[in-house]
Each structure stands twice: as C-alpha cells, then as structure tokens.
mmCIF file of C-alpha atoms and ligand atoms in Angstrom:
data_model
loop_
_atom_site.group_PDB
_atom_site.id
_atom_site.type_symbol
_atom_site.label_atom_id
_atom_site.label_comp_id
_atom_site.label_asym_id
_atom_site.label_seq_id
_atom_site.Cartn_x
_atom_site.Cartn_y
_atom_site.Cartn_z
ATOM 1 C CA MET A 1 6.836 -4.120 -0.448
ATOM 2 C CA ARG A 2 7.201 -2.313 2.747
ATOM 3 C CA ILE A 3 6.820 1.480 2.735
ATOM 4 C CA LEU A 4 7.672 3.984 5.334
ATOM 5 C CA ALA A 5 5.810 7.212 4.762
ATOM 6 C CA ILE A 6 6.196 10.678 6.102
ATOM 7 C CA GLU A 7 3.541 13.439 6.019
ATOM 8 C CA THR A 8 4.226 17.067 7.027
ATOM 9 C CA SER A 9 2.312 19.167 4.605
ATOM 10 C CA CYS A 10 0.239 21.164 7.066
ATOM 11 C CA ASP A 11 -0.317 20.720 10.810
ATOM 12 C CA GLU A 12 0.025 17.020 11.409
ATOM 13 C CA THR A 13 3.293 15.242 11.725
ATOM 14 C CA ALA A 14 2.760 11.626 10.715
ATOM 15 C CA VAL A 15 4.793 8.521 10.000
ATOM 16 C CA ALA A 16 3.242 5.127 8.970
ATOM 17 C CA ILE A 17 4.820 1.888 7.876
ATOM 18 C CA LEU A 18 2.691 -0.420 5.588
ATOM 19 C CA GLU A 19 3.276 -3.810 4.214
ATOM 20 C CA CYS A 20 1.772 -3.518 0.636
ATOM 21 C CA THR A 21 0.996 -6.355 -1.784
ATOM 22 C CA GLY A 22 -0.641 -6.631 -5.150
ATOM 23 C CA ASP A 23 -1.034 -3.870 -7.832
ATOM 24 C CA VAL A 24 -3.607 -1.336 -9.034
ATOM 25 C CA HIS A 25 -6.103 -4.140 -9.821
ATOM 26 C CA ALA A 26 -6.142 -5.488 -6.307
ATOM 27 C CA ALA A 27 -3.951 -4.278 -3.411
ATOM 28 C CA GLU A 28 -3.747 -5.182 0.287
ATOM 29 C CA PHE A 29 -2.236 -3.061 3.027
ATOM 30 C CA THR A 30 -1.182 -4.102 6.526
ATOM 31 C CA ILE A 31 -0.585 -1.134 8.783
ATOM 32 C CA LEU A 32 2.518 -2.123 10.807
ATOM 33 C CA GLY A 33 2.997 1.168 12.477
ATOM 34 C CA ASN A 34 1.150 4.484 12.435
ATOM 35 C CA ALA A 35 1.960 7.535 14.546
ATOM 36 C CA LEU A 36 0.607 10.988 14.320
ATOM 37 C CA LEU A 37 1.074 14.214 16.393
ATOM 38 C CA THR A 38 -1.411 16.989 15.659
ATOM 39 C CA GLN A 39 -0.387 20.749 16.172
ATOM 40 C CA ILE A 40 -3.963 21.851 16.547
ATOM 41 C CA GLU A 41 -3.374 23.217 20.106
ATOM 42 C CA VAL A 42 -0.155 25.126 18.975
ATOM 43 C CA HIS A 43 -1.988 26.914 16.147
ATOM 44 C CA LYS A 44 -5.287 27.568 18.022
ATOM 45 C CA PRO A 45 -4.301 31.008 19.486
ATOM 46 C CA TYR A 46 -3.691 32.117 15.905
ATOM 47 C CA GLY A 47 -6.925 30.977 14.592
ATOM 48 C CA GLY A 48 -5.233 29.080 11.696
ATOM 49 C CA VAL A 49 -1.961 27.327 10.724
ATOM 50 C CA PHE A 50 1.088 29.594 11.286
ATOM 51 C CA PRO A 51 3.728 28.185 8.736
ATOM 52 C CA ALA A 52 6.910 29.064 10.702
ATOM 53 C CA LEU A 53 5.465 27.545 13.855
ATOM 54 C CA ALA A 54 4.329 24.412 11.854
ATOM 55 C CA LYS A 55 7.885 23.924 10.423
ATOM 56 C CA ARG A 56 9.393 24.253 14.042
ATOM 57 C CA GLU A 57 6.908 21.665 15.403
ATOM 58 C CA HIS A 58 7.523 19.169 12.590
ATOM 59 C CA ALA A 59 11.302 19.466 13.362
ATOM 60 C CA LYS A 60 10.660 18.776 16.936
ATOM 61 C CA ASN A 61 8.210 15.920 16.453
ATOM 62 C CA LEU A 62 9.546 13.932 13.389
ATOM 63 C CA VAL A 63 12.116 11.913 15.347
ATOM 64 C CA PRO A 64 9.646 10.807 18.175
ATOM 65 C CA VAL A 65 6.946 10.070 15.683
ATOM 66 C CA LEU A 66 9.145 7.875 13.638
ATOM 67 C CA GLU A 67 10.385 6.117 16.725
ATOM 68 C CA ALA A 68 6.812 5.413 17.789
ATOM 69 C CA ALA A 69 5.852 4.077 14.257
ATOM 70 C CA LEU A 70 8.833 1.819 14.169
ATOM 71 C CA GLU A 71 8.276 0.571 17.650
ATOM 72 C CA GLU A 72 4.663 -0.226 16.818
ATOM 73 C CA ALA A 73 5.865 -2.081 13.760
ATOM 74 C CA GLU A 74 8.487 -3.946 15.957
ATOM 75 C CA LEU A 75 11.165 -2.615 13.571
ATOM 76 C CA LEU A 76 12.942 -0.646 16.313
ATOM 77 C CA HIS A 77 16.082 -2.551 17.030
ATOM 78 C CA GLU A 78 18.617 -0.662 19.137
ATOM 79 C CA ASP A 79 22.239 -1.294 18.261
ATOM 80 C CA ALA A 80 25.055 1.291 18.037
ATOM 81 C CA GLN A 81 25.599 2.299 14.451
ATOM 82 C CA ILE A 82 28.818 3.631 12.925
ATOM 83 C CA MET A 83 28.316 6.341 10.264
ATOM 84 C CA SER A 84 31.075 7.022 7.757
ATOM 85 C CA ASN A 85 32.434 10.554 7.574
ATOM 86 C CA GLU A 86 31.052 10.855 4.053
ATOM 87 C CA THR A 87 27.492 10.013 5.142
ATOM 88 C CA HIS A 88 27.751 12.193 8.075
ATOM 89 C CA ASN A 89 28.742 15.115 5.924
ATOM 90 C CA ILE A 90 25.916 14.455 3.418
ATOM 91 C CA VAL A 91 23.490 14.292 6.176
ATOM 92 C CA SER A 92 24.716 17.417 7.832
ATOM 93 C CA GLU A 93 24.342 19.293 4.544
ATOM 94 C CA ILE A 94 20.724 18.060 4.124
ATOM 95 C CA LEU A 95 19.750 18.942 7.671
ATOM 96 C CA ALA A 96 21.542 22.256 7.713
ATOM 97 C CA ARG A 97 18.390 24.097 7.176
ATOM 98 C CA GLU A 98 16.472 22.044 9.832
ATOM 99 C CA PRO A 99 18.318 23.054 13.086
ATOM 100 C CA GLY A 100 15.660 21.773 15.355
ATOM 101 C CA LEU A 101 15.946 18.298 13.735
ATOM 102 C CA ALA A 102 19.656 17.614 13.257
ATOM 103 C CA GLU A 103 20.676 16.824 16.726
ATOM 104 C CA ALA A 104 17.820 14.433 17.570
ATOM 105 C CA PHE A 105 18.325 12.800 14.135
ATOM 106 C CA PHE A 106 21.969 12.025 14.677
ATOM 107 C CA GLU A 107 21.295 10.701 18.140
ATOM 108 C CA PHE A 108 18.417 8.444 17.039
ATOM 109 C CA ILE A 109 20.149 7.094 13.978
ATOM 110 C CA SER A 110 23.385 6.258 15.858
ATOM 111 C CA GLU A 111 21.431 3.906 18.069
ATOM 112 C CA CYS A 112 18.923 2.269 15.744
ATOM 113 C CA GLU A 113 19.560 -0.468 13.133
ATOM 114 C CA PRO A 114 18.333 0.265 9.678
ATOM 115 C CA PRO A 115 14.724 -1.088 9.634
ATOM 116 C CA GLU A 116 13.481 -3.657 7.128
ATOM 117 C CA ILE A 117 11.766 -1.351 4.673
ATOM 118 C CA ASP A 118 11.941 -1.063 0.844
ATOM 119 C CA ALA A 119 11.224 2.696 0.247
ATOM 120 C CA ILE A 120 10.498 5.928 1.854
ATOM 121 C CA ALA A 121 7.478 7.844 0.645
ATOM 122 C CA VAL A 122 7.085 11.631 1.493
ATOM 123 C CA THR A 123 4.589 14.262 0.658
ATOM 124 C CA ALA A 124 6.236 16.729 -1.779
ATOM 125 C CA GLY A 125 3.147 19.019 -2.130
ATOM 126 C CA PRO A 126 0.681 20.619 -2.170
ATOM 127 C CA GLY A 127 0.910 22.222 1.206
ATOM 128 C CA LEU A 128 2.755 24.724 3.236
ATOM 129 C CA GLU A 129 6.308 24.824 1.804
ATOM 130 C CA PRO A 130 8.296 25.337 4.908
ATOM 131 C CA ALA A 131 6.362 22.399 6.539
ATOM 132 C CA LEU A 132 6.846 20.203 3.391
ATOM 133 C CA TRP A 133 10.541 20.789 3.493
ATOM 134 C CA VAL A 134 11.135 19.496 6.943
ATOM 135 C CA GLY A 135 9.516 16.185 5.892
ATOM 136 C CA ILE A 136 11.476 16.105 2.588
ATOM 137 C CA ASN A 137 14.832 16.718 4.365
ATOM 138 C CA PHE A 138 13.988 14.206 6.979
ATOM 139 C CA ALA A 139 13.182 11.656 4.184
ATOM 140 C CA ARG A 140 16.420 12.592 2.296
ATOM 141 C CA ALA A 141 18.509 12.144 5.501
ATOM 142 C CA LEU A 142 16.992 8.762 6.223
ATOM 143 C CA SER A 143 17.448 7.697 2.711
ATOM 144 C CA ALA A 144 21.083 8.602 2.778
ATOM 145 C CA VAL A 145 21.754 6.719 6.016
ATOM 146 C CA TRP A 146 19.561 3.670 5.337
ATOM 147 C CA ASP A 147 20.232 3.601 1.619
ATOM 148 C CA LYS A 148 16.624 3.343 0.555
ATOM 149 C CA PRO A 149 14.983 5.005 -2.376
ATOM 150 C CA ILE A 150 12.501 7.853 -2.013
ATOM 151 C CA VAL A 151 9.031 8.170 -3.652
ATOM 152 C CA ALA A 152 7.659 11.722 -3.807
ATOM 153 C CA VAL A 153 3.902 11.733 -3.228
ATOM 154 C CA ASN A 154 1.252 14.177 -3.998
ATOM 155 C CA HIS A 155 -0.837 14.871 -1.003
ATOM 156 C CA MET A 156 -4.135 15.047 -2.977
ATOM 157 C CA GLU A 157 -3.382 11.601 -4.578
ATOM 158 C CA GLY A 158 -2.996 10.419 -1.045
ATOM 159 C CA HIS A 159 -6.531 11.618 -0.188
ATOM 160 C CA ILE A 160 -7.908 9.872 -3.322
ATOM 161 C CA VAL A 161 -6.348 6.458 -2.571
ATOM 162 C CA ALA A 162 -7.307 6.770 1.076
ATOM 163 C CA ALA A 163 -10.938 7.284 0.022
ATOM 164 C CA LEU A 164 -10.685 4.213 -2.256
ATOM 165 C CA ALA A 165 -9.471 1.954 0.603
ATOM 166 C CA LYS A 166 -11.833 -0.336 2.401
ATOM 167 C CA ALA A 167 -11.307 -2.017 5.786
ATOM 168 C CA ALA A 168 -10.634 -5.692 5.377
ATOM 169 C CA GLY A 169 -10.346 -6.968 8.952
ATOM 170 C CA GLN A 170 -7.398 -5.234 10.436
ATOM 171 C CA ASN A 171 -6.062 -4.409 7.034
ATOM 172 C CA LEU A 172 -7.043 -2.096 4.158
ATOM 173 C CA GLU A 173 -7.655 -3.124 0.551
ATOM 174 C CA ILE A 174 -8.261 -1.383 -2.764
ATOM 175 C CA LYS A 175 -9.827 -3.563 -5.390
ATOM 176 C CA ASN A 176 -12.672 -3.664 -7.865
ATOM 177 C CA VAL A 177 -12.300 0.076 -8.716
ATOM 178 C CA GLU A 178 -14.337 0.850 -11.799
ATOM 179 C CA MET A 179 -13.070 3.603 -14.119
ATOM 180 C CA PRO A 180 -13.624 6.440 -14.676
ATOM 181 C CA VAL A 181 -13.296 7.525 -10.958
ATOM 182 C CA LEU A 182 -14.469 11.033 -10.188
ATOM 183 C CA ALA A 183 -12.916 12.464 -7.057
ATOM 184 C CA LEU A 184 -14.364 15.263 -5.112
ATOM 185 C CA LEU A 185 -11.481 16.643 -3.134
ATOM 186 C CA ILE A 186 -12.497 19.012 -0.248
ATOM 187 C CA SER A 187 -9.863 20.071 2.200
ATOM 188 C CA GLY A 188 -8.416 23.408 3.785
ATOM 189 C CA GLY A 189 -6.617 24.284 0.659
ATOM 190 C CA HIS A 190 -8.528 22.492 -2.072
ATOM 191 C CA THR A 191 -11.982 22.132 -3.694
ATOM 192 C CA GLU A 192 -11.667 20.227 -6.941
ATOM 193 C CA LEU A 193 -13.330 17.780 -9.117
ATOM 194 C CA VAL A 194 -10.870 15.533 -10.782
ATOM 195 C CA VAL A 195 -11.557 12.525 -13.056
ATOM 196 C CA MET A 196 -9.113 9.572 -13.250
ATOM 197 C CA LYS A 197 -9.798 7.505 -16.397
ATOM 198 C CA GLU A 198 -6.631 5.393 -16.079
ATOM 199 C CA TRP A 199 -4.998 4.625 -12.792
ATOM 200 C CA LEU A 200 -2.971 7.703 -11.416
ATOM 201 C CA GLU A 201 -3.706 9.878 -14.387
ATOM 202 C CA TYR A 202 -5.762 12.975 -13.648
ATOM 203 C CA GLU A 203 -7.767 15.618 -15.336
ATOM 204 C CA LEU A 204 -8.979 18.571 -13.430
ATOM 205 C CA ILE A 205 -12.629 19.320 -14.474
ATOM 206 C CA GLY A 206 -13.753 21.895 -11.826
ATOM 207 C CA GLN A 207 -12.143 23.832 -8.882
ATOM 208 C CA THR A 208 -12.953 26.783 -6.666
ATOM 209 C CA ARG A 209 -12.419 30.102 -8.129
ATOM 210 C CA ASP A 210 -11.646 31.656 -4.723
ATOM 211 C CA ASP A 211 -11.689 29.992 -1.293
ATOM 212 C CA ALA A 212 -11.450 26.384 -0.601
ATOM 213 C CA VAL A 213 -14.444 24.761 1.141
ATOM 214 C CA GLY A 214 -12.509 23.992 4.333
ATOM 215 C CA GLU A 215 -11.119 27.366 4.371
ATOM 216 C CA ALA A 216 -14.730 28.745 4.307
ATOM 217 C CA PHE A 217 -15.672 26.522 7.157
ATOM 218 C CA ASP A 218 -12.747 27.816 9.107
ATOM 219 C CA LYS A 219 -13.334 31.432 8.256
ATOM 220 C CA VAL A 220 -16.974 31.324 9.105
ATOM 221 C CA ALA A 221 -16.255 29.545 12.306
ATOM 222 C CA ARG A 222 -13.934 32.446 13.265
ATOM 223 C CA MET A 223 -16.626 34.930 12.497
ATOM 224 C CA LEU A 224 -18.890 32.978 14.878
ATOM 225 C CA ALA A 225 -16.071 33.058 17.448
ATOM 226 C CA LEU A 226 -15.721 29.346 17.392
ATOM 227 C CA PRO A 227 -12.296 27.773 18.046
ATOM 228 C CA TYR A 228 -9.925 26.544 15.355
ATOM 229 C CA PRO A 229 -10.179 24.282 13.308
ATOM 230 C CA GLY A 230 -13.691 25.621 12.593
ATOM 231 C CA GLY A 231 -14.851 22.736 10.402
ATOM 232 C CA PRO A 232 -15.635 20.301 13.117
ATOM 233 C CA GLU A 233 -17.146 23.045 15.363
ATOM 234 C CA ILE A 234 -19.618 24.204 12.673
ATOM 235 C CA SER A 235 -20.541 20.590 12.064
ATOM 236 C CA ARG A 236 -21.223 19.898 15.744
ATOM 237 C CA LEU A 237 -23.440 23.146 15.936
ATOM 238 C CA ALA A 238 -25.292 22.393 12.724
ATOM 239 C CA GLU A 239 -26.010 18.870 13.829
ATOM 240 C CA ARG A 240 -27.373 19.966 17.058
ATOM 241 C CA ALA A 241 -29.636 22.390 15.200
ATOM 242 C CA ARG A 242 -30.876 19.545 13.146
ATOM 243 C CA GLU A 243 -31.587 17.480 16.233
ATOM 244 C CA GLU A 244 -33.317 20.233 18.199
ATOM 245 C CA GLN A 245 -35.330 21.744 15.363
ATOM 246 C CA ASN A 246 -35.898 24.901 17.321
ATOM 247 C CA GLY A 247 -38.212 27.041 15.136
ATOM 248 C CA GLU A 248 -37.610 28.311 11.703
ATOM 249 C CA ASN A 249 -34.054 29.203 10.622
ATOM 250 C CA PRO A 250 -33.901 33.116 10.433
ATOM 251 C CA PHE A 251 -30.949 32.955 8.076
ATOM 252 C CA THR A 252 -30.858 32.443 4.328
ATOM 253 C CA LEU A 253 -27.543 32.116 2.561
ATOM 254 C CA PRO A 254 -26.881 32.020 -1.271
ATOM 255 C CA ARG A 255 -25.850 28.776 -3.049
ATOM 256 C CA PRO A 256 -23.055 30.489 -5.156
ATOM 257 C CA MET A 257 -22.754 29.269 -8.763
ATOM 258 C CA ILE A 258 -25.329 26.608 -8.259
ATOM 259 C CA ASP A 259 -27.078 27.108 -11.539
ATOM 260 C CA SER A 260 -23.905 27.942 -13.632
ATOM 261 C CA ASN A 261 -23.107 25.532 -16.277
ATOM 262 C CA THR A 262 -19.640 24.675 -15.067
ATOM 263 C CA CYS A 263 -18.167 22.337 -12.456
ATOM 264 C CA ASP A 264 -16.343 25.316 -10.810
ATOM 265 C CA PHE A 265 -17.189 26.373 -7.371
ATOM 266 C CA SER A 266 -17.098 29.696 -5.426
ATOM 267 C CA PHE A 267 -17.180 29.968 -1.664
ATOM 268 C CA ALA A 268 -15.967 33.519 -0.999
ATOM 269 C CA GLY A 269 -19.445 35.079 -1.618
ATOM 270 C CA LEU A 270 -20.960 32.544 0.903
ATOM 271 C CA LYS A 271 -18.458 33.694 3.527
ATOM 272 C CA THR A 272 -19.150 37.378 2.808
ATOM 273 C CA SER A 273 -22.829 36.755 3.096
ATOM 274 C CA VAL A 274 -22.328 35.452 6.619
ATOM 275 C CA LEU A 275 -20.258 38.642 7.340
ATOM 276 C CA TYR A 276 -23.061 40.823 6.070
ATOM 277 C CA VAL A 277 -25.532 39.225 8.375
ATOM 278 C CA LEU A 278 -23.208 39.746 11.333
ATOM 279 C CA LYS A 279 -22.525 43.386 10.378
ATOM 280 C CA ASN A 280 -26.130 44.368 10.736
ATOM 281 C CA ARG A 281 -26.537 43.075 14.331
ATOM 282 C CA SER A 282 -24.868 42.468 17.595
ATOM 283 C CA ASP A 283 -23.187 39.116 18.254
ATOM 284 C CA LEU A 284 -25.231 36.011 17.637
ATOM 285 C CA ASN A 285 -26.518 34.095 20.655
ATOM 286 C CA ASP A 286 -25.835 30.315 20.955
ATOM 287 C CA GLN A 287 -29.220 29.522 19.226
ATOM 288 C CA GLU A 288 -28.535 31.794 16.333
ATOM 289 C CA LYS A 289 -24.944 30.481 15.923
ATOM 290 C CA LYS A 290 -26.527 26.902 15.557
ATOM 291 C CA HIS A 291 -29.021 28.258 12.898
ATOM 292 C CA MET A 292 -26.199 29.923 10.990
ATOM 293 C CA ALA A 293 -23.902 26.791 11.159
ATOM 294 C CA HIS A 294 -26.953 24.852 9.909
ATOM 295 C CA GLU A 295 -27.706 27.134 6.990
ATOM 296 C CA PHE A 296 -24.027 27.397 6.115
ATOM 297 C CA GLU A 297 -23.586 23.658 5.995
ATOM 298 C CA ASP A 298 -26.687 23.192 3.974
ATOM 299 C CA ALA A 299 -25.582 25.771 1.381
ATOM 300 C CA VAL A 300 -22.106 24.101 1.156
ATOM 301 C CA ALA A 301 -23.669 20.553 0.797
ATOM 302 C CA ASP A 302 -26.147 21.804 -1.724
ATOM 303 C CA VAL A 303 -23.360 23.338 -3.977
ATOM 304 C CA LEU A 304 -21.024 20.345 -3.682
ATOM 305 C CA TRP A 305 -23.847 17.992 -4.502
ATOM 306 C CA LYS A 306 -25.082 19.861 -7.626
ATOM 307 C CA LYS A 307 -21.655 20.275 -9.143
ATOM 308 C CA THR A 308 -20.623 16.727 -8.396
ATOM 309 C CA ALA A 309 -23.839 15.299 -9.906
ATOM 310 C CA MET A 310 -23.160 17.399 -13.001
ATOM 311 C CA ALA A 311 -19.596 16.016 -13.178
ATOM 312 C CA ILE A 312 -20.829 12.470 -12.824
ATOM 313 C CA GLU A 313 -23.142 12.865 -15.750
ATOM 314 C CA ASN A 314 -20.377 14.754 -17.814
ATOM 315 C CA THR A 315 -17.743 12.007 -17.194
ATOM 316 C CA ASP A 316 -20.031 8.982 -17.020
ATOM 317 C CA ALA A 317 -18.145 8.135 -13.824
ATOM 318 C CA ARG A 318 -18.511 4.599 -12.395
ATOM 319 C CA THR A 319 -16.974 5.406 -8.940
ATOM 320 C CA LEU A 320 -17.164 8.558 -6.850
ATOM 321 C CA VAL A 321 -14.541 9.204 -4.095
ATOM 322 C CA ILE A 322 -14.737 12.009 -1.626
ATOM 323 C CA GLY A 323 -11.456 12.877 -0.075
ATOM 324 C CA GLY A 324 -9.866 15.616 2.047
ATOM 325 C CA GLY A 325 -10.456 16.866 5.621
ATOM 326 C CA VAL A 326 -13.922 18.147 4.853
ATOM 327 C CA SER A 327 -15.041 14.658 3.956
ATOM 328 C CA ALA A 328 -15.121 14.054 7.695
ATOM 329 C CA ASN A 329 -18.187 16.212 7.778
ATOM 330 C CA THR A 330 -21.307 14.239 8.947
ATOM 331 C CA HIS A 331 -23.965 16.166 6.923
ATOM 332 C CA ILE A 332 -21.906 15.957 3.712
ATOM 333 C CA ARG A 333 -21.357 12.366 4.109
ATOM 334 C CA ARG A 334 -25.088 11.864 4.725
ATOM 335 C CA VAL A 335 -26.196 13.966 1.773
ATOM 336 C CA PHE A 336 -23.868 12.220 -0.587
ATOM 337 C CA THR A 337 -24.781 8.839 0.619
ATOM 338 C CA ASP A 338 -28.483 9.283 0.381
ATOM 339 C CA LYS A 339 -28.392 11.138 -2.933
ATOM 340 C CA MET A 340 -25.990 8.771 -4.634
ATOM 341 C CA SER A 341 -28.194 5.712 -3.803
ATOM 342 C CA SER A 342 -31.294 7.637 -5.199
ATOM 343 C CA ASN A 343 -29.777 9.331 -8.168
ATOM 344 C CA PHE A 344 -26.763 7.140 -9.131
ATOM 345 C CA ALA A 345 -27.192 3.841 -7.618
ATOM 346 C CA HIS A 346 -24.860 2.273 -10.414
ATOM 347 C CA VAL A 347 -22.020 4.492 -9.169
ATOM 348 C CA ASP A 348 -19.755 3.120 -6.406
ATOM 349 C CA LEU A 349 -19.516 5.869 -3.729
ATOM 350 C CA ARG A 350 -16.291 5.623 -1.620
ATOM 351 C CA ILE A 351 -15.761 7.780 1.423
ATOM 352 C CA PRO A 352 -12.710 7.309 3.603
ATOM 353 C CA THR A 353 -13.029 5.700 7.012
ATOM 354 C CA ALA A 354 -13.055 8.399 9.722
ATOM 355 C CA ALA A 355 -9.351 7.818 10.683
ATOM 356 C CA LEU A 356 -8.308 8.334 6.976
ATOM 357 C CA THR A 357 -10.198 11.492 6.289
ATOM 358 C CA THR A 358 -7.920 14.161 7.750
ATOM 359 C CA ASP A 359 -4.188 14.196 7.084
ATOM 360 C CA ASN A 360 -2.220 11.098 7.886
ATOM 361 C CA ALA A 361 0.726 9.113 6.619
ATOM 362 C CA ILE A 362 -1.291 5.900 5.820
ATOM 363 C CA MET A 363 -2.613 7.681 2.728
ATOM 364 C CA ILE A 364 0.989 8.724 1.678
ATOM 365 C CA ALA A 365 2.216 5.177 2.034
ATOM 366 C CA ILE A 366 -0.637 3.811 -0.194
ATOM 367 C CA ALA A 367 0.109 6.418 -2.864
ATOM 368 C CA GLY A 368 3.834 5.848 -2.457
ATOM 369 C CA PHE A 369 3.295 2.111 -3.005
ATOM 370 C CA TYR A 370 1.425 2.570 -6.277
ATOM 371 C CA ARG A 371 4.188 5.047 -7.452
ATOM 372 C CA ALA A 372 7.000 2.577 -6.243
ATOM 373 C CA THR A 373 5.491 -0.383 -8.171
ATOM 374 C CA ARG A 374 6.037 1.870 -11.290
ATOM 375 C CA GLU A 375 9.463 2.491 -10.070
ATOM 376 C CA GLU A 376 8.931 6.143 -9.827
ATOM 377 C CA PHE A 377 11.681 6.796 -7.400
ATOM 378 C CA THR A 378 13.137 10.381 -7.211
ATOM 379 C CA ILE A 379 16.678 11.421 -7.262
ATOM 380 C CA SER A 380 16.103 15.032 -6.525
ATOM 381 C CA ILE A 381 12.982 16.149 -4.678
ATOM 382 C CA SER A 382 11.781 19.630 -3.754
ATOM 383 C CA ALA A 383 8.748 20.933 -1.911
ATOM 384 C CA ASN A 384 6.095 22.360 -4.251
ATOM 385 C CA GLY A 385 3.234 24.206 -2.372
ATOM 386 C CA ASN A 386 1.137 24.259 -5.395
ATOM 387 C CA LEU A 387 1.790 20.836 -6.731
ATOM 388 C CA ALA A 388 -1.067 19.861 -9.099
ATOM 389 C CA LEU A 389 -2.366 16.356 -9.597
ATOM 390 C CA ALA A 390 -2.091 16.668 -13.314
ATOM 391 C CA ASP A 391 1.657 17.279 -12.799
ATOM 392 C CA ASN A 392 1.844 13.576 -12.109
ATOM 393 C CA LYS A 393 1.115 12.601 -15.672
HETATM 394 O O1 KG4 R 401 -7.110 17.531 4.363
HETATM 395 P P1 KG4 R 401 -6.979 18.306 5.617
HETATM 396 O O2 KG4 R 401 -6.846 17.559 6.883
HETATM 397 O O3 KG4 R 401 -5.784 19.305 5.439
HETATM 398 C C1 KG4 R 401 -5.596 19.901 4.244
HETATM 399 O O4 KG4 R 401 -4.942 19.257 3.341
HETATM 400 O O5 KG4 R 401 -6.140 21.082 4.091
HETATM 401 O O6 KG4 R 401 -8.255 19.282 5.752
HETATM 402 C C2 KG4 R 401 -8.349 20.252 6.765
HETATM 403 C C3 KG4 R 401 -9.738 20.982 6.685
HETATM 404 C C4 KG4 R 401 -9.827 22.135 7.596
HETATM 405 O O7 KG4 R 401 -10.312 23.346 6.780
HETATM 406 C C5 KG4 R 401 -11.007 21.704 8.568
HETATM 407 O O8 KG4 R 401 -11.727 22.754 9.177
HETATM 408 C C6 KG4 R 401 -11.851 20.759 7.603
HETATM 409 O O9 KG4 R 401 -10.745 20.144 6.929
HETATM 410 N N1 KG4 R 401 -12.541 19.844 8.430
HETATM 411 C C7 KG4 R 401 -13.864 19.800 8.439
HETATM 412 C C8 KG4 R 401 -14.324 18.694 9.369
HETATM 413 N N2 KG4 R 401 -13.216 18.268 9.804
HETATM 414 C C9 KG4 R 401 -12.102 18.830 9.266
HETATM 415 N N3 KG4 R 401 -14.814 20.606 7.811
HETATM 416 C C10 KG4 R 401 -16.041 20.299 8.015
HETATM 417 N N4 KG4 R 401 -16.646 19.378 8.761
HETATM 418 C C11 KG4 R 401 -15.711 18.603 9.546
HETATM 419 N N5 KG4 R 401 -16.220 17.628 10.338
HETATM 420 ZN ZN1 ZN R 402 -5.081 17.122 3.356
#
C-alpha cells in the first residue's frame, strides 16, 4: 500500500510517500519521497511557536513540499488536467479558509497527473489547531481531486511507531514487537507514559500535571537567554559541561515528584527553581550557564528514568519506546540505554533514529498505514488540538 502523509501539527511542514507492506506482526516501509520545511527561523524572534504564523507558513509551504516529495518519489508527472466544475467548487469551499493555499493548489493540481498512491494520511491532532487545519484541508482537497481516501492520524501514535521502526538497509521495518509496549512520550506538548497491550490500543498510566518536558527545556533555555528551540541548546551546553568537568556544579535543582508513588510528572517546579536561582543574582556567565544546563538535564533525566522504571515494573512491559522531540536528547538517550541494560535487560528498548525523533511525515505515514490496513478511513475529519491517544480505541 502506498501512503502519502502530511504533517503540520506544529512548526514543521512535512510530506512523505511510503510504500508499506506487511501488517502489525511484520511490516516494511520504503521511503519513496520525504520533504520537510522547518519554520524554526520564522518563530525564533518570538521565542516559541506563534500559531497564526505557523498557519501562514504551512499554507505557503505545503504545495512546494508536496511537489518535492512527489518528485523524489518519481511520481510527479506533468500533464494538463481538466477539473470538473463540481470538483472545483468542492475544493474552493474546502480551501476557502486557507487563502494562502488555494491559488498555488489549483495551479499545481491543474498541471500534475494524479500520483499512484492508495491513501492520504494526515495528522488530526494533537497540536496547534490552526496549523492542523491547514494540513487537514490540504488533505481533503487532494482527496477530492485525486479520489483517494483519507486516514486521520494521531500525532503521538506517529511518535510511537517511529520509535518502533528500525533501519533495514535503506528501508524501515517494524517487527518482533513484544507486548506490552510501554511508551515514554516526551515532546513540546506532551509528557506521558502510555501502555499498549494490543496493537494500537492505549492506556494512559502517567502524565505531567503541569508543563511538558520539552516546554520546560524551552522555558529554561529562554531564562538563560539561549535561542529557540531551547532543547538542543541546553543539551549542547550540558554536554560541554560534562566533557570539561570544570569544578563542582554550584547549582542544585529538585527532582519533582521523584519519590511519589505515581507515574505522573511535574516540571513546573523545576522551571521555577531555575527562576529562583536567577532572581538572586545577576546574569549567569557562560560557565554558569553550562553548569545550570547540566544540572537541569540531570534532574529531568533522573525523574524520567525513575517514573519509567516504576511503570515498567507496574505493567510488566516487554518493550520500551521513547518518542517525541525530546527523545533526540543525547543525555536522556544515554541514561536510558545504560540503565535499561543494567536494570531491565529483558526489555527491548527502542529509540527512534535521529531523523525520526522530531516531527516528520514518515511517522504519520507509518501510523496511517496501520490504520488503513484496518480500513479506518475517515469521511469527516476535524482538527483536535487535544486529541488523546486513548480516543483511538
Ligand atoms: O515532537 P516535537 O518535535 O514537537 C512536538 O510535538 O512538540 O518536540 C519538540 C520539542 C521542543 O520542546 C524541543 O525543545 C525539544 O522537543 N527538543 C529537545 C531536543 N531536541 C528537540 N529537547 C531536549 N534535547 C534535545 N536535543
Ligand atoms: Zn511531535
């Protein structure tokens, strides 16, 4: 089955085309085309993602990104197309709320043969609703013109399946997954522990009570006057501090909720503790910033590990996946790799390859494939900023 996937939930505009074979027991994925435009530079001056700007950028970028993905997949065949008045009206109505998109869409579609794909997968949530809507309306318009079904994908399910995927030569494969799977999902909007006992059925067993871990990284980075997105910046400084080992770390931060008997998290207190340190002194020098980044990252990793270890024991998990943008973090990856082999050697740890950690459309295609094999095509689709994994049940 050939899936064309669209991701616009936050600040990446991405389209991927995957040839997918097999089923949940053993699946193989060939990436035919994969294009992504990040908006990081656009949002940098605001220190975070600005939803109206994200929407505008997605509208501007979707057609070129689609074109690039189709071209790479050798599915871009130029040929003048005739659209019926009826289809034209339907598409005009769908794109009425996406003014930056309609003109480019009609121009592109009138010159491009319908590509050989079987379904269109698109992120329906969670994420920024204005951003999600652009991708959804784009998918609806393509579906109307090309007469292909749509699969609505939960972005977090995308992160889970991306983490399960392993490189197999140029391809990706997902096989030999032992249940239950425990997923630690750490991103800009989420910090969750989710258990999957049966394929694509989820139970939430722990979550943050306030800030998401990526959000804490980004906010602390802002306090240290580091550029957006803060996660990679903090990681870079903390790694440098570990390499240099320049004296004792003058900062001590709390490990919120580490001894509580629940799999829930809290990161707001940690962020406030950094704020407190900063209030009582003038700006940190470069050395102090490295120490602070180091201590912050250690605190986050300690809490994530403790709660995940508790969840593995509670659920008797056989597989642990770590997904979401924060799983790109070098220190967190190292802590989990070391501690899993010494504490839970029988549990299969799967962390996404670097390219699949942050948002992309490959993960949406993989999740879309699994849903499509169950014929879960959608007739009416809306954006849901708070879409929960358990809603998929
Ligand atoms: O999954 P993602 O790309 O988007 C959301 O769905 O939120 O995650 C983005 C988050 C941001 O908060 C970013 O700072 C964080 O992931 N992040 C990192 C790293 N790379 C990205 N956090 C810590 N260390 C990193 N290396
Ligand atoms: Zn994400």
